[in-house]
Short mmCIF file of N, CA and C in Angstrom, two decimals:
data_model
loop_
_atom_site.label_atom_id
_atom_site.label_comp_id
_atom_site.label_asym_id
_atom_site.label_seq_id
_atom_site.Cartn_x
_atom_site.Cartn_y
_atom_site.Cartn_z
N UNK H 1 122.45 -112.13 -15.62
CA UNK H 1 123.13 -113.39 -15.51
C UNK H 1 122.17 -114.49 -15.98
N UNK H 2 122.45 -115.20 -16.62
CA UNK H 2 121.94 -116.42 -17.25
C UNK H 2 121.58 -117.50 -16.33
N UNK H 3 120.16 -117.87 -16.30
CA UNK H 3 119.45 -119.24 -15.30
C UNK H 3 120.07 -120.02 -16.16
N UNK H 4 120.92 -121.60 -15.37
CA UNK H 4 120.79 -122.75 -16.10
C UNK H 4 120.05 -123.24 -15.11
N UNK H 5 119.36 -124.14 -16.25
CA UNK H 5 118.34 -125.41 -16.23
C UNK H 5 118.77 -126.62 -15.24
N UNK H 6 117.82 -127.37 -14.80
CA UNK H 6 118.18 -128.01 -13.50
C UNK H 6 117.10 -129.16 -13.69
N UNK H 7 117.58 -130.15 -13.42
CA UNK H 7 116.62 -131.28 -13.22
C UNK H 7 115.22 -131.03 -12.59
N UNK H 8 115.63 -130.78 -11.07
CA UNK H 8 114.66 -130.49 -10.08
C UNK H 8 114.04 -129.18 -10.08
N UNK H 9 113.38 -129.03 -10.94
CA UNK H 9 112.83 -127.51 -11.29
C UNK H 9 111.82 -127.06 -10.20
N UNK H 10 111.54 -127.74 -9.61
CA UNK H 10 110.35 -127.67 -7.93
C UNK H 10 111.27 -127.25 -7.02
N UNK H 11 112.58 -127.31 -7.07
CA UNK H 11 113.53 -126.56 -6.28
C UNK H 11 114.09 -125.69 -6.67
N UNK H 12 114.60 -125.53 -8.15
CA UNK H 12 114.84 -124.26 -9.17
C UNK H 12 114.43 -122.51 -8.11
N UNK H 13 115.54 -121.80 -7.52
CA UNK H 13 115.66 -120.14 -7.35
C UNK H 13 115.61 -119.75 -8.40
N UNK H 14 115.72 -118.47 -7.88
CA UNK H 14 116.11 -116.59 -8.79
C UNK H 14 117.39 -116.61 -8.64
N UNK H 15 117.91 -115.39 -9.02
CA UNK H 15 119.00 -115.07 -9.10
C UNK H 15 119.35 -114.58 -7.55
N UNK H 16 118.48 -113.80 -6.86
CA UNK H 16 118.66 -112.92 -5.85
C UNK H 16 118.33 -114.24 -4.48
N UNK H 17 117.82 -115.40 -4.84
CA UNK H 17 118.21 -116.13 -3.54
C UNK H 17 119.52 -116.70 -4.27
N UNK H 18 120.25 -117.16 -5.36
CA UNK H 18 121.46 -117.48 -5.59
C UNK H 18 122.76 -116.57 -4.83
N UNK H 19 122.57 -115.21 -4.84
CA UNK H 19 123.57 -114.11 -4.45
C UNK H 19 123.36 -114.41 -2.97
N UNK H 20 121.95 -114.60 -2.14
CA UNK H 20 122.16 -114.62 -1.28
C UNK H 20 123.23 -115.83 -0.54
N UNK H 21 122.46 -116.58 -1.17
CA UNK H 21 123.72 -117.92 -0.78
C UNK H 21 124.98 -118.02 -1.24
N UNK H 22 125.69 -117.27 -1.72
CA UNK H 22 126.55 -116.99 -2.07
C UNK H 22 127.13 -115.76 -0.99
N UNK H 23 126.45 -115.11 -0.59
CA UNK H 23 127.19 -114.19 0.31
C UNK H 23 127.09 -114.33 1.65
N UNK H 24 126.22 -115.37 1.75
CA UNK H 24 125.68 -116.10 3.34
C UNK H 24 126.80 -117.28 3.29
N UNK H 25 127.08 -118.07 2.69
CA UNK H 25 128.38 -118.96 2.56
C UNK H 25 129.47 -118.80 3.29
N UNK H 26 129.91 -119.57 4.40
CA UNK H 26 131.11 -119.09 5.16
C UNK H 26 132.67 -119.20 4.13
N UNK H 27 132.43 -120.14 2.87
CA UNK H 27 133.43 -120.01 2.24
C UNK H 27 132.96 -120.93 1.00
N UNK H 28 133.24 -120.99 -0.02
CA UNK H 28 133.02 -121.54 -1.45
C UNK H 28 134.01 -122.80 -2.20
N UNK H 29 133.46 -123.52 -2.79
CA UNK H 29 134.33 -124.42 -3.62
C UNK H 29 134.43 -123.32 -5.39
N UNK H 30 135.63 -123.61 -5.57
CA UNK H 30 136.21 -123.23 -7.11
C UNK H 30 136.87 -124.53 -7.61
N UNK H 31 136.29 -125.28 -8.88
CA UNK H 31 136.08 -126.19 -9.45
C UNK H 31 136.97 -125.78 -10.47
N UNK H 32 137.93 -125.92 -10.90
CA UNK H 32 138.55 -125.93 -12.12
C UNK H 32 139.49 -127.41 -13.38
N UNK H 33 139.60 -127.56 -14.18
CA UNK H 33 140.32 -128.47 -14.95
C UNK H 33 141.46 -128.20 -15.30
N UNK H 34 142.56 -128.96 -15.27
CA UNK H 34 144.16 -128.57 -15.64
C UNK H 34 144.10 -129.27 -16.81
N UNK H 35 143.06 -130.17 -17.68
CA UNK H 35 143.60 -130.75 -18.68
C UNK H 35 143.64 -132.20 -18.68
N UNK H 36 144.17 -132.44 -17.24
CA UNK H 36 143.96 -134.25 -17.09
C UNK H 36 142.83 -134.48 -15.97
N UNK H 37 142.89 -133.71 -15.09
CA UNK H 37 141.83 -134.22 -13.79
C UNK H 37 141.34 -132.49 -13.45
N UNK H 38 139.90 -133.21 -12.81
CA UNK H 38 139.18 -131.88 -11.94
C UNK H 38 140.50 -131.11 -10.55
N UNK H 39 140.28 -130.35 -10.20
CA UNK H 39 140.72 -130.13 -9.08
C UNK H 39 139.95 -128.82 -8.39
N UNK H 40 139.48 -128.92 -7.35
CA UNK H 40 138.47 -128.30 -6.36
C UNK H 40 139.07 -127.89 -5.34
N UNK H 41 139.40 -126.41 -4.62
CA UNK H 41 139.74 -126.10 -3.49
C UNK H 41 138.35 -125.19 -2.86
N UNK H 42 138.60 -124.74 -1.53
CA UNK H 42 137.55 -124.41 -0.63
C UNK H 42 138.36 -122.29 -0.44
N UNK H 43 137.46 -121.96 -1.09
CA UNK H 43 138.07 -120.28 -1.05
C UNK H 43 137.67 -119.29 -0.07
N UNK H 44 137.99 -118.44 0.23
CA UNK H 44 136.89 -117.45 1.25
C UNK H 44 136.94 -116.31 0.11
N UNK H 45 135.47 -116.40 0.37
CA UNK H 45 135.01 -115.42 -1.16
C UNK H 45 134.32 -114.25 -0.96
N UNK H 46 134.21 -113.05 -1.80
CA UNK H 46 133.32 -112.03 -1.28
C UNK H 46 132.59 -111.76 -2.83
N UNK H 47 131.20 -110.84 -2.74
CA UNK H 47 130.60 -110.23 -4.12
C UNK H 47 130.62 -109.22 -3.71
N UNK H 48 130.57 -108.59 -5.13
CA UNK H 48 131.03 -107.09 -5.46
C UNK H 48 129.36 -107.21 -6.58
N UNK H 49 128.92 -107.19 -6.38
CA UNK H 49 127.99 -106.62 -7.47
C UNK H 49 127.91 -108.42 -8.33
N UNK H 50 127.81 -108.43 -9.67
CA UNK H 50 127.97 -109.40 -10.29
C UNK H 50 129.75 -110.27 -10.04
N UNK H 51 130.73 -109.76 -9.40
CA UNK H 51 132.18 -110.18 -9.43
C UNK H 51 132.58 -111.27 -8.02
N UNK H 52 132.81 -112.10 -8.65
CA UNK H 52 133.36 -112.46 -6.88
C UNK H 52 134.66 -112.79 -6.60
N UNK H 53 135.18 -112.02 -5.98
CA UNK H 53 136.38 -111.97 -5.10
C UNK H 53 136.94 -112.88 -4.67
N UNK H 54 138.18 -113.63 -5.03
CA UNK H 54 139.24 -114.33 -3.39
C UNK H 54 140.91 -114.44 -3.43
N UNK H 55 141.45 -114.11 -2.80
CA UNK H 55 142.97 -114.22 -2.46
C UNK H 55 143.45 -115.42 -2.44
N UNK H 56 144.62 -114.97 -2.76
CA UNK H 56 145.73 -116.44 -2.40
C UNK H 56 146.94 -115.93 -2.61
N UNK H 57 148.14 -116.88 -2.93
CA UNK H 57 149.59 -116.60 -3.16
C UNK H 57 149.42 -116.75 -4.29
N UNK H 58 150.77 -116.09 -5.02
CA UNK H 58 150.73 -115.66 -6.29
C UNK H 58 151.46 -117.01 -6.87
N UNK H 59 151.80 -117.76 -6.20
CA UNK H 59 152.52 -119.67 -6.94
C UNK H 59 151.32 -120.19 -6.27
N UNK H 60 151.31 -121.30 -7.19
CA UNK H 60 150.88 -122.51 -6.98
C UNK H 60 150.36 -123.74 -7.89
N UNK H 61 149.30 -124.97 -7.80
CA UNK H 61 148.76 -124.99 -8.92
C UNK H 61 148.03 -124.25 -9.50
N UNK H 62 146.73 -123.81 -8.20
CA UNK H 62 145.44 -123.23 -8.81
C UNK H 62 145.97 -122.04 -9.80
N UNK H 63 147.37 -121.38 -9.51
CA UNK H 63 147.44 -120.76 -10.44
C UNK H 63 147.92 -120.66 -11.36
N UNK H 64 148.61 -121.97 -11.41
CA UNK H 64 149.12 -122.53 -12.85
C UNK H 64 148.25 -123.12 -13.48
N UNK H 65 146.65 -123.82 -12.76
CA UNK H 65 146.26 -123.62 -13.93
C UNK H 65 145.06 -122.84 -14.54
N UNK H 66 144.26 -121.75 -13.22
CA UNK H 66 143.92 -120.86 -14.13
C UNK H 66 144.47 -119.70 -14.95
N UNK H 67 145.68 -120.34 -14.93
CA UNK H 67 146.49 -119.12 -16.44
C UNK H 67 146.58 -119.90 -17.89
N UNK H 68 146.41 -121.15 -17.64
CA UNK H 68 145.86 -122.02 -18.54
C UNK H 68 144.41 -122.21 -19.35
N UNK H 69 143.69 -122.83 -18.16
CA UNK H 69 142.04 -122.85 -18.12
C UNK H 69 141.09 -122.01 -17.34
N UNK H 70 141.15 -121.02 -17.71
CA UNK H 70 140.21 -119.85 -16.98
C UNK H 70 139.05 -120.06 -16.37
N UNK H 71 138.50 -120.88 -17.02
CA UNK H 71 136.93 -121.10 -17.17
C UNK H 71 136.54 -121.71 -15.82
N UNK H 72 136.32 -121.45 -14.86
CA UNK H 72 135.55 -122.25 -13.69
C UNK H 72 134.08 -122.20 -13.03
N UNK H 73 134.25 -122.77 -12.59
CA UNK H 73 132.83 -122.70 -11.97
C UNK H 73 132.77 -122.82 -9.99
N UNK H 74 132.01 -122.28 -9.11
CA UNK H 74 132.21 -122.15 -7.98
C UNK H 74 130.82 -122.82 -7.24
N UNK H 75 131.08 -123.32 -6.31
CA UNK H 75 129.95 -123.49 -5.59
C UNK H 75 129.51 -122.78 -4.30
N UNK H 76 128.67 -123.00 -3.73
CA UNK H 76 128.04 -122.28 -2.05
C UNK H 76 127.02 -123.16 -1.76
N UNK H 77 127.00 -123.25 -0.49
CA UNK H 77 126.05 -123.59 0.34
C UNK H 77 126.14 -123.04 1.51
N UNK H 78 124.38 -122.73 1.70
CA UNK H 78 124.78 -121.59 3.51
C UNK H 78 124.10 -122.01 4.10
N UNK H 79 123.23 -123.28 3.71
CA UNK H 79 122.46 -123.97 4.77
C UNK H 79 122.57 -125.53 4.09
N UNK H 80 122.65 -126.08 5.45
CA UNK H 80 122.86 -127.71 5.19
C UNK H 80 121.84 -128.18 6.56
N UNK H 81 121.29 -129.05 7.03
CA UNK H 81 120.78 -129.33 7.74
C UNK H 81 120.49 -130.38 7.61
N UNK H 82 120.90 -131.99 8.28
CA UNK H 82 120.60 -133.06 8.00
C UNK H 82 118.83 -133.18 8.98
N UNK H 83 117.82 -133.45 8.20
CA UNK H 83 117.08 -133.97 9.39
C UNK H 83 116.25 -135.41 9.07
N UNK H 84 114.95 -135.78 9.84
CA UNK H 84 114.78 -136.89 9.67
C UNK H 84 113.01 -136.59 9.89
N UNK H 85 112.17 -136.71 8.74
CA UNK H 85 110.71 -135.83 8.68
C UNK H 85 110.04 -137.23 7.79
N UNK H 86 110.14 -138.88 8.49
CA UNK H 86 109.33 -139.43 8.12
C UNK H 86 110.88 -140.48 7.04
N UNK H 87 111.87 -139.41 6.19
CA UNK H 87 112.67 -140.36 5.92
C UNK H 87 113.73 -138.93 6.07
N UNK H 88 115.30 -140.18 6.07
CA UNK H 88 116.18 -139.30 6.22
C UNK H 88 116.46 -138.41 4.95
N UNK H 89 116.79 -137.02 5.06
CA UNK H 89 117.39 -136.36 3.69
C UNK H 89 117.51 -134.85 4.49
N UNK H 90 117.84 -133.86 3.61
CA UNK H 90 119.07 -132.79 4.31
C UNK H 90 117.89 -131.46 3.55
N UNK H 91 117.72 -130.21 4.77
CA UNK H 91 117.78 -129.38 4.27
C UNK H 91 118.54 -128.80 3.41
N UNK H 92 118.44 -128.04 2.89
CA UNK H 92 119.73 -126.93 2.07
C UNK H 92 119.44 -125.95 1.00
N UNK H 93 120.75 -124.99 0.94
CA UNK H 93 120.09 -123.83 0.19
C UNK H 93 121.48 -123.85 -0.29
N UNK H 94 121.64 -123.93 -1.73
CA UNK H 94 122.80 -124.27 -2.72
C UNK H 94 122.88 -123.42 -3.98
N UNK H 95 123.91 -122.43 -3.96
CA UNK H 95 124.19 -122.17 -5.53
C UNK H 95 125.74 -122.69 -6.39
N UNK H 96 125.58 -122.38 -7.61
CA UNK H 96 126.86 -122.77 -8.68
C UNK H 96 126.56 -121.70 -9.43
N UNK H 97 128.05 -121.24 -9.34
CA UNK H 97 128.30 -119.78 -10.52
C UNK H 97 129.18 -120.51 -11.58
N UNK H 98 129.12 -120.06 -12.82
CA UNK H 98 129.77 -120.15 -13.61
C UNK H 98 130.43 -119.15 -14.27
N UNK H 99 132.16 -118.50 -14.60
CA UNK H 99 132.47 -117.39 -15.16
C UNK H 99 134.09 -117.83 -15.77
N UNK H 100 134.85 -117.07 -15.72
CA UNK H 100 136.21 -117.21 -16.29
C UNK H 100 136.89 -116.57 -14.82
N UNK H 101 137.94 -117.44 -14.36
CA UNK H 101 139.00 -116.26 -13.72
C UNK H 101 140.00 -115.21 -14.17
N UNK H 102 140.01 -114.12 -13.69
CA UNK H 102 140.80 -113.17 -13.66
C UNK H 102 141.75 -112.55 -12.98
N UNK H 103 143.24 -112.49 -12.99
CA UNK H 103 143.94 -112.38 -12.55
C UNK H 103 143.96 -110.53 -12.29
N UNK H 104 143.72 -109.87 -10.89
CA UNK H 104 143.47 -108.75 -10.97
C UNK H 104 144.88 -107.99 -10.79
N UNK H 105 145.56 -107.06 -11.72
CA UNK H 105 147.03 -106.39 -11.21
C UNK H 105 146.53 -104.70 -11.12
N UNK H 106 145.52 -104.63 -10.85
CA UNK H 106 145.62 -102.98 -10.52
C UNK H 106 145.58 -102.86 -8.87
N UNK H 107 146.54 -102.49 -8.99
CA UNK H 107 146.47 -102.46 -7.44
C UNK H 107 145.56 -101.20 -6.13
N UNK H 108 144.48 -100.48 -6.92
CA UNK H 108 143.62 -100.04 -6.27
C UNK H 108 142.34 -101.13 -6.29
N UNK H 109 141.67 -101.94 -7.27
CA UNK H 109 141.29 -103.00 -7.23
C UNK H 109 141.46 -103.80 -6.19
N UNK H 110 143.02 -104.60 -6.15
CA UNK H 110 143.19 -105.30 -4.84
C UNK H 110 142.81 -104.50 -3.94
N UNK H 111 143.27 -103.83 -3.63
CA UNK H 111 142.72 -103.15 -2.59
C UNK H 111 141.28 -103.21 -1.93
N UNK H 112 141.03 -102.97 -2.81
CA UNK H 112 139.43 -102.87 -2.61
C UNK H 112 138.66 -104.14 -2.31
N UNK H 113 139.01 -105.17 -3.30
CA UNK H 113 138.91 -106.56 -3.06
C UNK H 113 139.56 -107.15 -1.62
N UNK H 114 140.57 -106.67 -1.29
CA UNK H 114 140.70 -107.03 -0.26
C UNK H 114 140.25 -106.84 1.24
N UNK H 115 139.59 -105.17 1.32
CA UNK H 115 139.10 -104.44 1.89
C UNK H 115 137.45 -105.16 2.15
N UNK H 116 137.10 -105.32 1.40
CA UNK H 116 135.65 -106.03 1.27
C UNK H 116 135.36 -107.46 1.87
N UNK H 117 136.82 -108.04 1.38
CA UNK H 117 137.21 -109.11 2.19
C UNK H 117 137.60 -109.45 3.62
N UNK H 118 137.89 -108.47 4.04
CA UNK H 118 138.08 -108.50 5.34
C UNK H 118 137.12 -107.55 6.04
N UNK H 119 136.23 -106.80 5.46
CA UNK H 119 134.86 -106.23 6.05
C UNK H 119 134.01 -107.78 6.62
N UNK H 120 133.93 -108.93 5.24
CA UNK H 120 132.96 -110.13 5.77
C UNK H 120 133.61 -110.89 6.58
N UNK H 121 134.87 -111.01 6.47
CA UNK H 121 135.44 -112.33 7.54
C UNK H 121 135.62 -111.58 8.97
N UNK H 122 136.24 -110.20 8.90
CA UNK H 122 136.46 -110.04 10.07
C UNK H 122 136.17 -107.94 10.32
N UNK H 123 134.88 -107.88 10.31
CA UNK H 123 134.68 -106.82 10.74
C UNK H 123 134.91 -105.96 11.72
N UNK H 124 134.69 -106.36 12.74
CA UNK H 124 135.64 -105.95 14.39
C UNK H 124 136.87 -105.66 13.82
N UNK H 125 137.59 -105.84 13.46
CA UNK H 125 139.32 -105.86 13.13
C UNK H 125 139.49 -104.91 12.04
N UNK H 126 138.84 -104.30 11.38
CA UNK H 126 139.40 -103.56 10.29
C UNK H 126 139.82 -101.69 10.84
N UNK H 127 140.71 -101.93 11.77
CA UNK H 127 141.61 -100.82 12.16
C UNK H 127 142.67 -101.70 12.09
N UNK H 128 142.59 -102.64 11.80
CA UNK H 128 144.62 -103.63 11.10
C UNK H 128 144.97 -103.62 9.70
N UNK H 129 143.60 -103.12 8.78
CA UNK H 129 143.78 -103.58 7.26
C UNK H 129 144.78 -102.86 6.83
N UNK H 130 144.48 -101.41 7.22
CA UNK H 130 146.44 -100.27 6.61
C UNK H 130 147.96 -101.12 6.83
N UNK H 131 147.87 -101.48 8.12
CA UNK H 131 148.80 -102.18 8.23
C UNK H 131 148.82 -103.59 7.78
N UNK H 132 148.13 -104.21 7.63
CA UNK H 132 148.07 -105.52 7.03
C UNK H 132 148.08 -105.45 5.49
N UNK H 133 147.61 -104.37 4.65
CA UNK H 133 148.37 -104.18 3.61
C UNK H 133 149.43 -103.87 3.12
N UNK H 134 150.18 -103.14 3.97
CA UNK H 134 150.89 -102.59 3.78
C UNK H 134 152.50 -104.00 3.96
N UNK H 135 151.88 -105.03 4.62
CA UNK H 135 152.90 -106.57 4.60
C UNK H 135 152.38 -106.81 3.44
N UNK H 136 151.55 -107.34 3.35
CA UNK H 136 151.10 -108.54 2.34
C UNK H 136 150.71 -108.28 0.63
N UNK H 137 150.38 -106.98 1.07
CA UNK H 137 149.98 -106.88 -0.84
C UNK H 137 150.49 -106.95 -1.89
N UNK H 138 152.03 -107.11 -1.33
CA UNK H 138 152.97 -107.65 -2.66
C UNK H 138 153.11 -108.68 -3.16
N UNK H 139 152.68 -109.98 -2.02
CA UNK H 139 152.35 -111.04 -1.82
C UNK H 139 151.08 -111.87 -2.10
N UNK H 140 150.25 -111.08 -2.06
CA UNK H 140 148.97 -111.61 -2.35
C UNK H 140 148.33 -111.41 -4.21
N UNK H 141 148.21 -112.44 -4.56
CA UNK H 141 147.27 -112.27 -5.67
C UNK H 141 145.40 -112.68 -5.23
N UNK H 142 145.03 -111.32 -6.35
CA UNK H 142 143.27 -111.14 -6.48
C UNK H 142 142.72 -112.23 -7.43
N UNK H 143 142.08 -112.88 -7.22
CA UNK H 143 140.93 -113.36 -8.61
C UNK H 143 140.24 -113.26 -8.60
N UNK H 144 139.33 -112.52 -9.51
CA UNK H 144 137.96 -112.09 -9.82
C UNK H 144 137.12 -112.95 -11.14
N UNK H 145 136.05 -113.46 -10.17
CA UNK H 145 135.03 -113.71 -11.55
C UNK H 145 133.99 -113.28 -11.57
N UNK H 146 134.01 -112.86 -12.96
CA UNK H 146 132.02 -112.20 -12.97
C UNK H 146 131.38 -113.50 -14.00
N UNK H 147 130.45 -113.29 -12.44
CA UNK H 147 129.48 -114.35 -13.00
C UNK H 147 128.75 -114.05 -14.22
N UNK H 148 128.72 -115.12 -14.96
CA UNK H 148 128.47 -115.31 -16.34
C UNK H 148 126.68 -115.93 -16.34
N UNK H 149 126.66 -117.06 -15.27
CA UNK H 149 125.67 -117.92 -15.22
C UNK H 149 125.22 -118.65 -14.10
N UNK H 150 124.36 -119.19 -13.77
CA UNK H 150 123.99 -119.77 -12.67
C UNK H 150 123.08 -120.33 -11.91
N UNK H 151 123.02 -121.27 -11.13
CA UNK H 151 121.84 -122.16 -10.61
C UNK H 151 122.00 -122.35 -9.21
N UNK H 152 120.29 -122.29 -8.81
CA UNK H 152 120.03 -122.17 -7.42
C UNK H 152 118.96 -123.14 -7.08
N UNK H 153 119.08 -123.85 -5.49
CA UNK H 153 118.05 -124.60 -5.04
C UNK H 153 117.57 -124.55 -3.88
N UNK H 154 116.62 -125.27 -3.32
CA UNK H 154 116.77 -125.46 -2.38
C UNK H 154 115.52 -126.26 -1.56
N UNK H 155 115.65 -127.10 -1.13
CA UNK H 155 115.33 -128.16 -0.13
C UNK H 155 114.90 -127.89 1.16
N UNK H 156 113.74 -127.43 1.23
CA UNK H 156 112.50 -127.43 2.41
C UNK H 156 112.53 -128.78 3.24
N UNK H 157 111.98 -128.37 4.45
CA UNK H 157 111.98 -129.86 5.00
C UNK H 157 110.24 -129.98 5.18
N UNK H 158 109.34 -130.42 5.03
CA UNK H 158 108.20 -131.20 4.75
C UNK H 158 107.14 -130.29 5.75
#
């Protein structure tokens, strides 16, 4: 996966604290363009290796318009910490992926994507997933992006 370049290069990660914050993240922003304006929703996301995972309904905008503009970009943060060390300013540990979305229709895929997904949000509970697929998976659309690119930081406190 491709480092982009960053102003603050004294805060500049690897790749492998980027994944981490990305999988430490209780949930992610996906940044996309319809053409006239940005539009940003908050996803619950999982990684698969380089791919990252998240559900939704199969209408809406986001998916009118990544069938349009594929191209997005996602954010994470898994640590925020406001403190006050002489002047005010915020811990934090921040990544941005960059890839294309993908609309996933194999339905052993979903599966799996979904399975993974509900291993991180709700582990205790996965003696409901048979049955909870077995409602919803007709209903639910996958999007997958493999990360293409990406930047990581992060902000020590003194």
């Amino acid at each position: 996966m491709k480092n982009m370049q960053m102003r603050r290069k004294d805060r500049a990660m690897d790749e492998n604290f980027a994944l981490q914050v990305l999988d430490n993240a209780g949930y992610a922003t996906i940044s996309m363009y319809d053409g006239n304006e940005p539009y940003a929703i908050p996803i619950s996301h999982v990684r698969n290796e380089n791919t990252i995972y998240f559900h939704c309904a199969k209408v809406g905008r986001k998916i009118d318009i990544l069938k349009k503009y594929p191209r997005v970009c996602i954010s994470a943060v898994s640590k925020s910490e406001p403190i006050y060390d002489g002047s005010y300013t915020t811990y934090f540990q921040s990544a941005i992926f960059y890839g294309n979305a993908v609309f996933v229709e194999d339905e052993e895929e979903k599966i799996f994507a979904l399975k993974i997904l509900c291993e991180k949000y709700l582990p205790d509970d996965m003696q409901y997933f048979e049955s909870a697929i077995q409602k919803s998976l007709k209903v639910t659309q996958i999007i997958k992006i493999d990360m293409e690119s990406f930047s990581s930081k992060e902000k020590k406190p003194h």
